[in-house]
């Protein structure tokens, strides 16, 4: 394994693969905070050069966190298809990049090779890609999943309806939900971030979602994004849930901070397959985001892109229906400005797709980041072009409960029109039946929540 | 415990002294409200009551349900995009938040408070926002300045830091500070030499407390702004604060602004809590209020 290179006559030497991986990242405030970032742009490029000649075998044999001490590493390594891995183990990262981008490599080819990858390989190839590489490569990869409907089909763009409320007021949630439906939002999931993480509150909201779905025959799935254990208790008590949600991290220590491990997720998946209200087989929803491991001091000195890729490796084990990065939610000490959040959004989406999960993005920002709504609209267009599975839909992008801003109800129809995309098939048909869509776009009556109020 | 009446008296006194000074008094607020009739403030519109959907299927029910949530709904569209007023209102609400974070508390403001200024280990705003660890520290030179200029071991040390909202400080710190001083004076409690910490995070109070060794440390600091609310300030207090004390030792009063707890009222309340801390020799979870 060559860990040094020369650029413009200057020698650059790295002590191990983790240092190469960290320094090969585009600039991120979180890597600087962790003290693992390149100290100059030239050193960053030197690290990319070194990484480009590393073989996939070296990446397999040097996981970011040792197998013995980390459950996430074990899950990633143990689900590798060894036959496929043996075919590609001698590829360099540069060759891997060019294979993905080649005109002769198809979506099916990538899906097969995906089973022979570890998350470190996925992260490595993202690090040597430009932004347009990430967009072009991700666009090739189709990942579909089925809960009550099928998400991720070519030509579709889903939206999660996120009707959050500051106090979980049922009427307040309901009117935001109706308004979202009237803009063609909600095909990915109708999913609330609750204020109250209690079985009763979660159950009440799930019942309301179920009642609305049934009353209006809406082909979609519901979820209340409480802690996994709260949702499991609600389901055991008979609450109608189509999916179980959980935030996850790229290390065992990070997952411990979130209050979960692999066994809990397996139990949640099993419970949903037995007691959930959905058809399945994909009944799990995960959220991630660069920097969460550092924020819980669970990053093991590893950079945030690699840790993020490891989240997708963990996620894959549980055949999720939805996985999205909440890129930009964590704040400026991890992703400072629009350039950093744009890069992270494109990386995360590509890495998720290459891992083989139906990847969506919550393109968002907080008020202490150097970004604004224009930046997030730009990112949504780029990700739309990259074939992003779904985005979030929030009333004008203003989440009154989580206090951040992201894509809004209006962005759904705008992006679909711009990029020639439709909602998930069953949902698109329903929108036409309801008269909300007409000939594939918003009708004259769309945008009126009171269509749903008797 | 201080009585309700006494708090009211302090508030009345501070408000009275403000009206005679160069502060904007409540009575000066009304002309601005009248001016609104000819020059309307986009951000003064109550979004909960505004329905822009031209021909809703059920207007009455729509408005009734809208009243249950601050979410931006019933805002209608131009093609698939928001109406111009909604777009500008959103941008205005974000603008005050951004300005609160990215502007600095002016030197004039610090001078007008009669305070001197120190800086954390952050060298500029970008550095401050990306390196929370450095916003918690002060260097040796600054420690020497504090030792030179401040009274050592006062019963109560009050200071101000910008935190994540300079707007919050410039709007509320003066009133809150005056009110705290007045309250403490009323209790016969001595205070130290006040100062302003630029690029400061909350845990810097632990370092400062180890240098000046007051019994109680009181910090007024700008909160991370939400949309349309750049003015919110918090007060952190601790008894014998140190870098080794648990986080649970801090007592916090948040949401200090005109739409939450007004600064003057908050100041009186803070003075009351400080008195209790001194009596119980405790703060945070150990404090019984």
mmCIF file of C-alpha atoms in Angstrom, chain A residues 29 33 165-166 169 171-172 174-176 178-179 183 332-333 336 365-374 377 395-398 400 403 405 410-411 413-414 417 442-444 446-451 453-454, chain B residues 53 55-59 61-62 65-66 68-83 86-88 90-91 94 97-98 101-102 125-127 129-133 164 201 224-227:
data_model
loop_
_atom_site.group_PDB
_atom_site.id
_atom_site.type_symbol
_atom_site.label_atom_id
_atom_site.label_comp_id
_atom_site.label_asym_id
_atom_site.label_seq_id
_atom_site.Cartn_x
_atom_site.Cartn_y
_atom_site.Cartn_z
ATOM 1 C CA UNK A 29 -15.710 22.302 8.926
ATOM 2 C CA UNK A 33 -13.079 20.463 14.094
ATOM 3 C CA UNK A 165 -46.201 21.001 14.815
ATOM 4 C CA UNK A 166 -44.740 22.804 17.850
ATOM 5 C CA UNK A 169 -51.638 19.586 18.071
ATOM 6 C CA UNK A 171 -55.678 19.778 14.127
ATOM 7 C CA UNK A 172 -52.474 21.679 13.408
ATOM 8 C CA UNK A 174 -53.966 17.670 10.079
ATOM 9 C CA UNK A 175 -54.206 20.994 8.239
ATOM 10 C CA UNK A 176 -50.505 20.891 7.274
ATOM 11 C CA UNK A 178 -54.076 18.323 3.936
ATOM 12 C CA UNK A 179 -52.180 21.236 2.466
ATOM 13 C CA UNK A 183 -49.612 20.135 -3.531
ATOM 14 C CA UNK A 332 -21.960 25.109 10.884
ATOM 15 C CA UNK A 333 -19.312 23.322 12.936
ATOM 16 C CA UNK A 336 -20.352 25.590 7.251
ATOM 17 C CA UNK A 365 -29.914 24.417 6.728
ATOM 18 C CA UNK A 366 -29.942 26.028 10.138
ATOM 19 C CA UNK A 367 -29.975 29.744 10.839
ATOM 20 C CA UNK A 368 -26.353 29.853 11.974
ATOM 21 C CA UNK A 369 -25.026 28.396 8.702
ATOM 22 C CA UNK A 370 -23.866 30.566 5.808
ATOM 23 C CA UNK A 371 -26.631 29.377 3.530
ATOM 24 C CA UNK A 372 -30.122 30.472 2.586
ATOM 25 C CA UNK A 373 -33.162 29.162 0.740
ATOM 26 C CA UNK A 374 -31.563 29.881 -2.657
ATOM 27 C CA UNK A 377 -33.168 25.255 -4.040
ATOM 28 C CA UNK A 395 -45.026 24.285 4.427
ATOM 29 C CA UNK A 396 -42.822 26.758 2.553
ATOM 30 C CA UNK A 397 -39.743 24.922 3.823
ATOM 31 C CA UNK A 398 -40.130 26.320 7.363
ATOM 32 C CA UNK A 400 -41.752 25.207 12.951
ATOM 33 C CA UNK A 403 -36.404 25.069 13.732
ATOM 34 C CA UNK A 405 -35.495 25.225 6.795
ATOM 35 C CA UNK A 410 -44.037 24.354 -3.671
ATOM 36 C CA UNK A 411 -40.700 22.784 -4.566
ATOM 37 C CA UNK A 413 -44.313 20.371 -8.281
ATOM 38 C CA UNK A 414 -41.630 22.841 -9.399
ATOM 39 C CA UNK A 417 -42.113 19.991 -13.832
ATOM 40 C CA UNK A 442 -50.920 20.832 -10.539
ATOM 41 C CA UNK A 443 -54.540 21.546 -11.459
ATOM 42 C CA UNK A 444 -56.312 24.858 -10.935
ATOM 43 C CA UNK A 446 -54.298 22.354 -6.264
ATOM 44 C CA UNK A 447 -52.958 24.169 -3.212
ATOM 45 C CA UNK A 448 -56.292 24.285 -1.389
ATOM 46 C CA UNK A 449 -56.094 22.222 1.810
ATOM 47 C CA UNK A 450 -59.823 22.636 2.405
ATOM 48 C CA UNK A 451 -60.503 20.195 -0.443
ATOM 49 C CA UNK A 453 -62.332 19.247 4.855
ATOM 50 C CA UNK A 454 -65.866 18.019 4.726
ATOM 51 C CA UNK B 53 -56.157 30.759 -1.419
ATOM 52 C CA UNK B 55 -61.543 30.333 -3.819
ATOM 53 C CA UNK B 56 -61.105 27.726 -1.099
ATOM 54 C CA UNK B 57 -63.583 24.853 -0.937
ATOM 55 C CA UNK B 58 -64.190 25.651 2.732
ATOM 56 C CA UNK B 59 -62.888 29.044 3.865
ATOM 57 C CA UNK B 61 -62.862 25.551 8.248
ATOM 58 C CA UNK B 62 -59.542 26.454 6.602
ATOM 59 C CA UNK B 65 -57.599 25.016 11.352
ATOM 60 C CA UNK B 66 -54.956 27.522 10.296
ATOM 61 C CA UNK B 68 -54.046 25.985 15.314
ATOM 62 C CA UNK B 69 -50.588 26.175 13.728
ATOM 63 C CA UNK B 70 -47.845 28.700 12.937
ATOM 64 C CA UNK B 71 -46.998 26.658 9.776
ATOM 65 C CA UNK B 72 -46.976 28.646 6.506
ATOM 66 C CA UNK B 73 -50.105 27.210 4.948
ATOM 67 C CA UNK B 74 -52.951 28.648 2.889
ATOM 68 C CA UNK B 75 -50.343 30.759 1.084
ATOM 69 C CA UNK B 76 -51.342 29.823 -2.479
ATOM 70 C CA UNK B 77 -49.063 29.947 -5.530
ATOM 71 C CA UNK B 78 -48.028 31.446 -8.889
ATOM 72 C CA UNK B 79 -47.795 28.405 -11.147
ATOM 73 C CA UNK B 80 -46.020 25.981 -8.843
ATOM 74 C CA UNK B 81 -44.124 28.736 -6.971
ATOM 75 C CA UNK B 82 -45.094 30.771 -3.881
ATOM 76 C CA UNK B 83 -46.674 34.211 -4.220
ATOM 77 C CA UNK B 86 -44.918 34.858 0.866
ATOM 78 C CA UNK B 87 -41.486 34.597 -0.721
ATOM 79 C CA UNK B 88 -40.430 37.997 0.625
ATOM 80 C CA UNK B 90 -39.914 34.123 4.312
ATOM 81 C CA UNK B 91 -36.740 35.905 3.212
ATOM 82 C CA UNK B 94 -34.629 34.473 7.619
ATOM 83 C CA UNK B 97 -32.022 35.522 11.916
ATOM 84 C CA UNK B 98 -28.950 35.738 9.659
ATOM 85 C CA UNK B 101 -25.841 35.622 13.860
ATOM 86 C CA UNK B 102 -23.429 37.246 11.423
ATOM 87 C CA UNK B 125 -17.078 35.193 13.196
ATOM 88 C CA UNK B 126 -16.374 32.299 10.789
ATOM 89 C CA UNK B 127 -13.889 30.892 13.270
ATOM 90 C CA UNK B 129 -19.176 29.474 14.241
ATOM 91 C CA UNK B 130 -17.004 26.562 13.134
ATOM 92 C CA UNK B 131 -14.932 26.117 16.308
ATOM 93 C CA UNK B 132 -17.230 25.964 19.339
ATOM 94 C CA UNK B 133 -14.295 24.549 21.329
ATOM 95 C CA UNK B 164 -25.208 33.293 18.464
ATOM 96 C CA UNK B 201 -19.837 30.390 24.141
ATOM 97 C CA UNK B 224 -29.382 30.770 18.267
ATOM 98 C CA UNK B 225 -32.086 32.585 16.288
ATOM 99 C CA UNK B 226 -35.197 31.004 14.813
ATOM 100 C CA UNK B 227 -37.037 32.365 11.771
#
